[in-house]
Amino acid sequence: MRIPKRLLLLGAAGALAARRALRAPYDLTGKAVLITGGSRGLGLALAQEFLARGARVTLMARTEADLKRAQAGLKAGERVSIVTGNVAVPADAARAVQATVQAHGRLDVLVNNAGIIQLGPVANATEEDFRTAMEVNAFGPLRLIRAALPHLRGGGRVLIVSSLGGKVAIPHLTPYVMSKFASAGLGQALRAELAPEGVAVTTVLPGLMRTGSPLNAPVKGQPRKEYALFATLAASPLVSLDAHEAARRVVNALVRGDVEAMIGGPALILRTAQALAPQLTADLLRLGHRALPGPGPSDAMVEGRAVESALTRANPIKRSAEEEFNQRGAHGHAPGGDLN
């Protein structure tokens, strides 16, 4: 069947108009933004960045004390509201959207930031570890997007915070990697499917950031060794990005309407290497895996803070990030997605 040339031209013009609308710079002034995992880490840095650009924000997290401390620290009055909830619980997703609309009269931007990272060899990971990661890191964004979509149609934005681990399979992060590959795929698929409804979806893929989050990360295998390595790397300016700079780049990607954005130089280098030379990159990751601690005798999981050494505890960059990004008040959380 031949398609009339006029119809083809109209279709092309419509597609171009939609592309321009989704790529047009997005003014955040007065916009209402819901940030999951917003009480600490990258979520808190993103809240600061959105507020600086004139937006109003609602922070969602599981622990009220963390939320209240974050709200007080932001010093933005009624421009900041809070709602407790777990992205792994469907009813909490709907409640967070409703709370945002109630507080600000609208919802324009959904930031899916809540996430959980589990450290340790796959030999010590259980099926439940994989399910937990998927519930928070993959199904969490899906639940929030579905709940928020009625408010976002016709000009809203969705941000999915995936990870370098959503493009490159980093050893000793296997449940996390599996879930972040899923979230990156979700973002790519929804970018196409929600475009006709006027919703632009941006997926960002950060590498290591100095947010202080290792303190609260679940660790398995040989926990003390695993934590010491991860906490040291995450605090090193050589391989990790300042959290405020990361937040600035993330929000810039949203404002530009980017499809995807790698956040951080080392992350971009590793992703590019994998795309251009996948076999070589896989060989290098295999060699890197050999230098990591081996499996432990137990599958028990502990928080990073429980296995701190005097050396990691004394790291001034690490401690500064933990204090600035509200990590030290988060003791005793069950897995549920506030670790970015």
mmCIF file of C-alpha atoms in Angstrom:
data_model
loop_
_atom_site.group_PDB
_atom_site.id
_atom_site.type_symbol
_atom_site.label_atom_id
_atom_site.label_comp_id
_atom_site.label_asym_id
_atom_site.label_seq_id
_atom_site.Cartn_x
_atom_site.Cartn_y
_atom_site.Cartn_z
ATOM 1 C CA MET A 1 0.000 0.000 0.000
ATOM 2 C CA ARG A 2 1.389 3.382 -1.011
ATOM 3 C CA ILE A 3 1.213 6.101 1.612
ATOM 4 C CA PRO A 4 0.272 9.502 0.145
ATOM 5 C CA LYS A 5 3.187 11.914 0.011
ATOM 6 C CA ARG A 6 1.156 14.576 1.797
ATOM 7 C CA LEU A 7 0.534 12.202 4.712
ATOM 8 C CA LEU A 8 4.234 11.410 4.934
ATOM 9 C CA LEU A 9 5.093 15.106 5.004
ATOM 10 C CA LEU A 10 2.505 15.795 7.694
ATOM 11 C CA GLY A 11 3.843 12.899 9.762
ATOM 12 C CA ALA A 12 7.416 14.149 9.412
ATOM 13 C CA ALA A 13 6.379 17.683 10.350
ATOM 14 C CA GLY A 14 4.523 16.379 13.403
ATOM 15 C CA ALA A 15 7.493 14.301 14.500
ATOM 16 C CA LEU A 16 9.821 17.288 14.093
ATOM 17 C CA ALA A 17 7.486 19.526 16.101
ATOM 18 C CA ALA A 18 7.267 16.931 18.870
ATOM 19 C CA ARG A 19 11.041 16.567 18.921
ATOM 20 C CA ARG A 20 11.510 20.320 19.183
ATOM 21 C CA ALA A 21 8.983 20.519 22.016
ATOM 22 C CA LEU A 22 10.705 17.745 23.962
ATOM 23 C CA ARG A 23 14.138 19.270 23.361
ATOM 24 C CA ALA A 24 13.150 22.879 24.082
ATOM 25 C CA PRO A 25 14.907 24.348 27.152
ATOM 26 C CA TYR A 26 12.646 23.788 30.153
ATOM 27 C CA ASP A 27 12.075 26.693 32.526
ATOM 28 C CA LEU A 28 11.938 25.372 36.095
ATOM 29 C CA THR A 29 10.672 28.616 37.636
ATOM 30 C CA GLY A 30 7.549 27.851 39.646
ATOM 31 C CA LYS A 31 7.527 24.189 38.636
ATOM 32 C CA ALA A 32 6.632 21.502 41.194
ATOM 33 C CA VAL A 33 9.192 18.694 41.458
ATOM 34 C CA LEU A 34 8.792 15.381 43.293
ATOM 35 C CA ILE A 35 12.142 13.805 44.248
ATOM 36 C CA THR A 36 12.207 10.243 45.530
ATOM 37 C CA GLY A 37 15.065 9.430 47.879
ATOM 38 C CA GLY A 38 15.181 13.161 48.491
ATOM 39 C CA SER A 39 16.249 13.255 52.130
ATOM 40 C CA ARG A 40 19.954 12.618 51.578
ATOM 41 C CA GLY A 41 22.750 11.991 49.110
ATOM 42 C CA LEU A 42 22.216 12.924 45.475
ATOM 43 C CA GLY A 43 18.497 13.471 46.114
ATOM 44 C CA LEU A 44 19.280 16.231 48.610
ATOM 45 C CA ALA A 45 21.813 17.800 46.220
ATOM 46 C CA LEU A 46 19.181 17.720 43.466
ATOM 47 C CA ALA A 47 16.679 19.433 45.763
ATOM 48 C CA GLN A 48 19.185 22.243 46.329
ATOM 49 C CA GLU A 49 19.744 22.580 42.585
ATOM 50 C CA PHE A 50 16.043 22.656 41.711
ATOM 51 C CA LEU A 51 15.364 25.247 44.414
ATOM 52 C CA ALA A 52 18.214 27.398 43.117
ATOM 53 C CA ARG A 53 16.496 27.384 39.716
ATOM 54 C CA GLY A 54 13.189 28.583 41.104
ATOM 55 C CA ALA A 55 11.307 25.312 41.483
ATOM 56 C CA ARG A 56 9.225 24.027 44.374
ATOM 57 C CA VAL A 57 10.060 20.553 45.637
ATOM 58 C CA THR A 58 8.539 17.649 47.516
ATOM 59 C CA LEU A 59 10.972 15.216 49.086
ATOM 60 C CA MET A 60 9.931 11.576 49.428
ATOM 61 C CA ALA A 61 11.849 9.150 51.657
ATOM 62 C CA ARG A 62 11.122 6.420 54.166
ATOM 63 C CA THR A 63 12.214 8.095 57.383
ATOM 64 C CA GLU A 64 10.453 11.184 58.715
ATOM 65 C CA ALA A 65 13.411 12.268 60.855
ATOM 66 C CA ASP A 66 15.697 12.339 57.811
ATOM 67 C CA LEU A 67 13.098 14.254 55.828
ATOM 68 C CA LYS A 68 12.592 16.871 58.528
ATOM 69 C CA ARG A 69 16.349 17.352 58.883
ATOM 70 C CA ALA A 70 16.684 17.776 55.096
ATOM 71 C CA GLN A 71 13.744 20.191 54.957
ATOM 72 C CA ALA A 72 15.201 22.326 57.730
ATOM 73 C CA GLY A 73 18.627 22.354 56.092
ATOM 74 C CA LEU A 74 17.231 23.546 52.760
ATOM 75 C CA LYS A 75 15.827 26.692 54.417
ATOM 76 C CA ALA A 76 13.287 27.291 51.665
ATOM 77 C CA GLY A 77 10.088 27.575 53.678
ATOM 78 C CA GLU A 78 6.886 26.553 51.958
ATOM 79 C CA ARG A 79 8.751 25.817 48.724
ATOM 80 C CA VAL A 80 9.758 22.466 50.281
ATOM 81 C CA SER A 81 7.289 19.830 51.422
ATOM 82 C CA ILE A 82 7.953 16.272 52.591
ATOM 83 C CA VAL A 83 6.152 12.942 52.391
ATOM 84 C CA THR A 84 7.173 9.623 53.921
ATOM 85 C CA GLY A 85 6.950 6.558 51.745
ATOM 86 C CA ASN A 86 8.764 3.610 50.219
ATOM 87 C CA VAL A 87 9.004 3.362 46.430
ATOM 88 C CA ALA A 88 8.719 -0.415 46.795
ATOM 89 C CA VAL A 89 5.135 0.024 48.089
ATOM 90 C CA PRO A 90 2.596 0.828 45.316
ATOM 91 C CA ALA A 91 0.227 2.760 47.600
ATOM 92 C CA ASP A 92 3.093 5.009 48.725
ATOM 93 C CA ALA A 93 3.796 6.031 45.123
ATOM 94 C CA ALA A 94 0.242 7.289 44.626
ATOM 95 C CA ARG A 95 0.287 8.996 48.016
ATOM 96 C CA ALA A 96 3.529 10.853 47.208
ATOM 97 C CA VAL A 97 2.066 12.197 43.969
ATOM 98 C CA GLN A 98 -1.094 13.320 45.763
ATOM 99 C CA ALA A 99 0.957 14.982 48.506
ATOM 100 C CA THR A 100 2.951 16.942 45.918
ATOM 101 C CA VAL A 101 -0.164 18.199 44.165
ATOM 102 C CA GLN A 102 -1.743 19.090 47.490
ATOM 103 C CA ALA A 103 1.334 21.026 48.637
ATOM 104 C CA HIS A 104 2.117 22.859 45.394
ATOM 105 C CA GLY A 105 -1.095 22.689 43.363
ATOM 106 C CA ARG A 106 0.582 20.802 40.532
ATOM 107 C CA LEU A 107 3.237 18.269 39.538
ATOM 108 C CA ASP A 108 5.524 19.121 36.640
ATOM 109 C CA VAL A 109 8.676 17.057 37.147
ATOM 110 C CA LEU A 110 9.155 13.571 38.586
ATOM 111 C CA VAL A 111 12.690 12.697 39.696
ATOM 112 C CA ASN A 112 13.159 8.956 40.230
ATOM 113 C CA ASN A 113 16.261 9.069 42.382
ATOM 114 C CA ALA A 114 15.605 6.565 45.191
ATOM 115 C CA GLY A 115 17.913 3.594 44.888
ATOM 116 C CA ILE A 116 19.663 0.856 46.778
ATOM 117 C CA ILE A 117 23.144 -0.516 46.134
ATOM 118 C CA GLN A 118 24.380 -3.804 47.576
ATOM 119 C CA LEU A 119 28.106 -4.537 47.731
ATOM 120 C CA GLY A 120 29.657 -7.995 47.583
ATOM 121 C CA PRO A 121 30.414 -11.040 45.426
ATOM 122 C CA VAL A 122 27.565 -12.673 43.535
ATOM 123 C CA ALA A 123 28.410 -15.895 45.391
ATOM 124 C CA ASN A 124 27.056 -14.282 48.565
ATOM 125 C CA ALA A 125 24.020 -12.677 46.918
ATOM 126 C CA THR A 126 20.626 -14.317 47.430
ATOM 127 C CA GLU A 127 17.631 -14.251 45.127
ATOM 128 C CA GLU A 128 16.010 -11.912 47.632
ATOM 129 C CA ASP A 129 18.880 -9.440 47.120
ATOM 130 C CA PHE A 130 18.078 -9.347 43.411
ATOM 131 C CA ARG A 131 14.346 -8.954 44.069
ATOM 132 C CA THR A 132 14.954 -6.119 46.521
ATOM 133 C CA ALA A 133 17.144 -4.273 44.016
ATOM 134 C CA MET A 134 14.573 -4.710 41.254
ATOM 135 C CA GLU A 135 11.669 -3.576 43.454
ATOM 136 C CA VAL A 136 13.437 -0.345 44.379
ATOM 137 C CA ASN A 137 15.589 0.513 41.368
ATOM 138 C CA ALA A 138 13.363 -0.693 38.507
ATOM 139 C CA PHE A 139 9.781 -1.122 39.695
ATOM 140 C CA GLY A 140 10.048 1.946 41.923
ATOM 141 C CA PRO A 141 10.401 4.371 38.986
ATOM 142 C CA LEU A 142 7.712 2.500 37.051
ATOM 143 C CA ARG A 143 5.237 2.869 39.936
ATOM 144 C CA LEU A 144 5.925 6.574 40.370
ATOM 145 C CA ILE A 145 5.706 7.292 36.641
ATOM 146 C CA ARG A 146 2.350 5.543 36.371
ATOM 147 C CA ALA A 147 1.013 7.430 39.364
ATOM 148 C CA ALA A 148 2.328 10.793 38.126
ATOM 149 C CA LEU A 149 1.465 10.494 34.432
ATOM 150 C CA PRO A 150 -2.001 12.094 34.602
ATOM 151 C CA HIS A 151 -0.357 15.253 35.986
ATOM 152 C CA LEU A 152 2.619 15.228 33.597
ATOM 153 C CA ARG A 153 0.826 14.946 30.266
ATOM 154 C CA GLY A 154 1.187 17.979 28.037
ATOM 155 C CA GLY A 155 4.589 19.292 29.062
ATOM 156 C CA GLY A 156 5.882 17.420 32.097
ATOM 157 C CA ARG A 157 9.297 15.879 32.563
ATOM 158 C CA VAL A 158 10.498 12.573 33.994
ATOM 159 C CA LEU A 159 14.031 11.979 35.214
ATOM 160 C CA ILE A 160 15.299 8.453 35.854
ATOM 161 C CA VAL A 161 18.536 8.252 37.812
ATOM 162 C CA SER A 162 20.093 5.036 36.569
ATOM 163 C CA SER A 163 23.855 4.496 36.823
ATOM 164 C CA LEU A 164 27.054 3.742 34.990
ATOM 165 C CA GLY A 165 26.156 0.279 36.281
ATOM 166 C CA GLY A 166 23.135 0.435 33.962
ATOM 167 C CA LYS A 167 25.466 0.334 30.957
ATOM 168 C CA VAL A 168 28.616 -1.403 32.233
ATOM 169 C CA ALA A 169 28.400 -4.495 34.455
ATOM 170 C CA ILE A 170 30.633 -3.641 37.413
ATOM 171 C CA PRO A 171 31.775 -6.697 39.452
ATOM 172 C CA HIS A 172 30.532 -7.092 43.038
ATOM 173 C CA LEU A 173 27.433 -5.010 42.253
ATOM 174 C CA THR A 174 25.450 -7.666 40.385
ATOM 175 C CA PRO A 175 21.942 -7.147 41.877
ATOM 176 C CA TYR A 176 22.416 -3.404 41.491
ATOM 177 C CA VAL A 177 23.687 -3.784 37.920
ATOM 178 C CA MET A 178 20.740 -5.979 36.944
ATOM 179 C CA SER A 179 18.257 -3.441 38.299
ATOM 180 C CA LYS A 180 20.019 -0.431 36.804
ATOM 181 C CA PHE A 181 20.162 -2.029 33.341
ATOM 182 C CA ALA A 182 16.387 -2.416 33.753
ATOM 183 C CA SER A 183 15.884 1.219 34.764
ATOM 184 C CA ALA A 184 17.984 2.446 31.833
ATOM 185 C CA GLY A 185 15.905 0.315 29.475
ATOM 186 C CA LEU A 186 12.706 1.619 31.046
ATOM 187 C CA GLY A 187 13.827 5.183 30.456
ATOM 188 C CA GLN A 188 14.710 4.499 26.832
ATOM 189 C CA ALA A 189 11.387 2.793 26.130
ATOM 190 C CA LEU A 190 9.282 5.435 27.862
ATOM 191 C CA ARG A 191 11.108 8.213 26.044
ATOM 192 C CA ALA A 192 9.486 6.935 22.840
ATOM 193 C CA GLU A 193 6.121 5.905 24.266
ATOM 194 C CA LEU A 194 5.402 9.029 26.327
ATOM 195 C CA ALA A 195 6.562 11.542 23.706
ATOM 196 C CA PRO A 196 3.143 11.655 21.978
ATOM 197 C CA GLU A 197 1.652 12.636 25.345
ATOM 198 C CA GLY A 198 4.030 15.580 25.669
ATOM 199 C CA VAL A 199 6.188 14.010 28.395
ATOM 200 C CA ALA A 200 9.970 14.089 27.981
ATOM 201 C CA VAL A 201 11.893 11.299 29.719
ATOM 202 C CA THR A 202 15.583 11.769 30.514
ATOM 203 C CA THR A 203 17.793 8.995 31.884
ATOM 204 C CA VAL A 204 21.025 9.948 33.628
ATOM 205 C CA LEU A 205 23.834 7.500 34.327
ATOM 206 C CA PRO A 206 26.170 8.777 37.048
ATOM 207 C CA GLY A 207 29.436 7.188 38.062
ATOM 208 C CA LEU A 208 30.822 7.495 41.572
ATOM 209 C CA MET A 209 29.773 10.665 43.409
ATOM 210 C CA ARG A 210 30.868 12.107 46.718
ATOM 211 C CA THR A 211 27.471 11.842 48.452
ATOM 212 C CA GLY A 212 28.586 9.865 51.526
ATOM 213 C CA SER A 213 26.187 7.023 50.661
ATOM 214 C CA PRO A 214 28.575 4.061 51.285
ATOM 215 C CA LEU A 215 28.002 4.593 55.006
ATOM 216 C CA ASN A 216 24.478 3.185 54.662
ATOM 217 C CA ALA A 217 25.087 0.653 51.898
ATOM 218 C CA PRO A 218 24.376 -3.040 52.633
ATOM 219 C CA VAL A 219 27.575 -5.103 52.382
ATOM 220 C CA LYS A 220 28.157 -8.861 52.029
ATOM 221 C CA GLY A 221 31.024 -11.301 51.542
ATOM 222 C CA GLN A 222 34.000 -9.877 53.406
ATOM 223 C CA PRO A 223 32.195 -6.712 54.544
ATOM 224 C CA ARG A 224 35.130 -4.858 56.066
ATOM 225 C CA LYS A 225 37.268 -5.188 52.935
ATOM 226 C CA GLU A 226 34.375 -4.523 50.542
ATOM 227 C CA TYR A 227 33.331 -1.395 52.416
ATOM 228 C CA ALA A 228 36.857 -0.020 52.801
ATOM 229 C CA LEU A 229 37.454 -0.247 49.043
ATOM 230 C CA PHE A 230 34.101 1.222 48.013
ATOM 231 C CA ALA A 231 34.124 4.019 50.592
ATOM 232 C CA THR A 232 37.673 5.029 49.670
ATOM 233 C CA LEU A 233 36.970 5.124 45.929
ATOM 234 C CA ALA A 234 33.673 6.985 46.416
ATOM 235 C CA ALA A 235 35.505 9.702 48.369
ATOM 236 C CA SER A 236 38.424 10.066 45.972
ATOM 237 C CA PRO A 237 38.353 13.170 43.730
ATOM 238 C CA LEU A 238 40.374 11.168 41.183
ATOM 239 C CA VAL A 239 37.469 8.857 40.339
ATOM 240 C CA SER A 240 34.365 10.434 41.924
ATOM 241 C CA LEU A 241 32.424 13.594 41.132
ATOM 242 C CA ASP A 242 31.467 16.347 43.561
ATOM 243 C CA ALA A 243 27.788 15.829 44.415
ATOM 244 C CA HIS A 244 26.800 19.439 43.708
ATOM 245 C CA GLU A 245 28.456 19.283 40.297
ATOM 246 C CA ALA A 246 26.722 15.971 39.622
ATOM 247 C CA ALA A 247 23.368 17.512 40.543
ATOM 248 C CA ARG A 248 24.029 20.508 38.278
ATOM 249 C CA ARG A 249 24.794 18.207 35.330
ATOM 250 C CA VAL A 250 21.766 16.036 36.024
ATOM 251 C CA VAL A 251 19.390 19.010 36.092
ATOM 252 C CA ASN A 252 21.029 20.454 32.979
ATOM 253 C CA ALA A 253 20.291 17.181 31.162
ATOM 254 C CA LEU A 254 16.655 17.400 32.248
ATOM 255 C CA VAL A 255 16.350 21.046 31.202
ATOM 256 C CA ARG A 256 17.863 20.301 27.785
ATOM 257 C CA GLY A 257 15.571 17.320 27.328
ATOM 258 C CA ASP A 258 18.435 14.900 26.754
ATOM 259 C CA VAL A 259 17.553 11.280 26.056
ATOM 260 C CA GLU A 260 20.500 10.038 28.138
ATOM 261 C CA ALA A 261 23.462 11.632 29.875
ATOM 262 C CA MET A 262 26.556 10.046 31.379
ATOM 263 C CA ILE A 263 27.509 11.958 34.515
ATOM 264 C CA GLY A 264 31.221 12.111 35.373
ATOM 265 C CA GLY A 265 34.410 11.801 33.329
ATOM 266 C CA PRO A 266 35.453 8.302 34.489
ATOM 267 C CA ALA A 267 31.931 7.021 33.834
ATOM 268 C CA LEU A 268 31.962 8.440 30.317
ATOM 269 C CA ILE A 269 35.389 6.938 29.602
ATOM 270 C CA LEU A 270 34.365 3.480 30.798
ATOM 271 C CA ARG A 271 31.067 3.581 28.915
ATOM 272 C CA THR A 272 32.808 4.717 25.724
ATOM 273 C CA ALA A 273 35.433 2.003 26.077
ATOM 274 C CA GLN A 274 32.748 -0.616 26.466
ATOM 275 C CA ALA A 275 30.860 0.633 23.405
ATOM 276 C CA LEU A 276 33.969 0.735 21.202
ATOM 277 C CA ALA A 277 35.825 -2.306 22.548
ATOM 278 C CA PRO A 278 33.431 -4.536 24.507
ATOM 279 C CA GLN A 279 35.744 -7.558 24.569
ATOM 280 C CA LEU A 280 38.707 -5.551 25.853
ATOM 281 C CA THR A 281 36.542 -3.841 28.468
ATOM 282 C CA ALA A 282 35.184 -7.187 29.638
ATOM 283 C CA ASP A 283 38.749 -8.521 29.939
ATOM 284 C CA LEU A 284 39.781 -5.480 31.997
ATOM 285 C CA LEU A 285 36.756 -5.877 34.287
ATOM 286 C CA ARG A 286 37.644 -9.551 34.730
ATOM 287 C CA LEU A 287 41.166 -8.572 35.754
ATOM 288 C CA GLY A 288 39.768 -5.964 38.110
ATOM 289 C CA HIS A 289 37.522 -8.569 39.677
ATOM 290 C CA ARG A 290 40.568 -10.640 40.613
ATOM 291 C CA ALA A 291 41.758 -7.795 42.842
ATOM 292 C CA LEU A 292 38.472 -7.639 44.758
ATOM 293 C CA PRO A 293 37.832 -9.540 48.011
ATOM 294 C CA GLY A 294 36.634 -13.104 47.607
ATOM 295 C CA PRO A 295 33.329 -14.540 48.877
ATOM 296 C CA GLY A 296 32.745 -14.744 52.609
ATOM 297 C CA PRO A 297 31.586 -17.713 54.672
ATOM 298 C CA SER A 298 28.154 -16.166 55.314
ATOM 299 C CA ASP A 299 25.455 -14.467 53.252
ATOM 300 C CA ALA A 300 24.687 -12.128 56.147
ATOM 301 C CA MET A 301 24.334 -8.442 55.236
ATOM 302 C CA VAL A 302 25.543 -5.509 57.326
ATOM 303 C CA GLU A 303 25.489 -1.741 56.861
ATOM 304 C CA GLY A 304 28.712 -0.042 55.868
ATOM 305 C CA ARG A 305 28.823 1.951 59.089
ATOM 306 C CA ALA A 306 28.993 -1.308 61.080
ATOM 307 C CA VAL A 307 32.333 -2.276 59.524
ATOM 308 C CA GLU A 308 34.108 1.068 59.425
ATOM 309 C CA SER A 309 37.786 1.054 60.239
ATOM 310 C CA ALA A 310 39.723 3.842 61.893
ATOM 311 C CA LEU A 311 41.158 4.675 58.469
ATOM 312 C CA THR A 312 37.836 5.035 56.658
ATOM 313 C CA ARG A 313 36.281 6.833 59.615
ATOM 314 C CA ALA A 314 39.080 9.411 59.597
ATOM 315 C CA ASN A 315 38.837 10.215 55.854
ATOM 316 C CA PRO A 316 38.016 13.959 55.855
ATOM 317 C CA ILE A 317 36.453 14.023 52.374
ATOM 318 C CA LYS A 318 34.234 11.079 53.221
ATOM 319 C CA ARG A 319 33.153 12.529 56.557
ATOM 320 C CA SER A 320 32.420 15.915 55.030
ATOM 321 C CA ALA A 321 30.149 14.353 52.387
ATOM 322 C CA GLU A 322 28.344 12.238 54.992
ATOM 323 C CA GLU A 323 27.596 15.285 57.103
ATOM 324 C CA GLU A 324 26.674 17.606 54.241
ATOM 325 C CA PHE A 325 24.330 15.126 52.596
ATOM 326 C CA ASN A 326 22.489 13.940 55.705
ATOM 327 C CA GLN A 327 23.928 10.399 55.782
ATOM 328 C CA ARG A 328 24.862 10.176 59.445
ATOM 329 C CA GLY A 329 21.319 10.366 60.758
ATOM 330 C CA ALA A 330 20.188 7.423 58.650
ATOM 331 C CA HIS A 331 21.222 4.574 60.955
ATOM 332 C CA GLY A 332 19.123 1.435 61.034
ATOM 333 C CA HIS A 333 17.182 1.753 57.744
ATOM 334 C CA ALA A 334 15.826 -1.380 56.147
ATOM 335 C CA PRO A 335 16.389 -1.671 52.373
ATOM 336 C CA GLY A 336 13.917 0.569 50.636
ATOM 337 C CA GLY A 337 15.637 3.011 48.399
ATOM 338 C CA ASP A 338 17.238 6.164 49.755
ATOM 339 C CA LEU A 339 20.888 5.342 49.130
ATOM 340 C CA ASN A 340 21.832 7.492 46.118
#
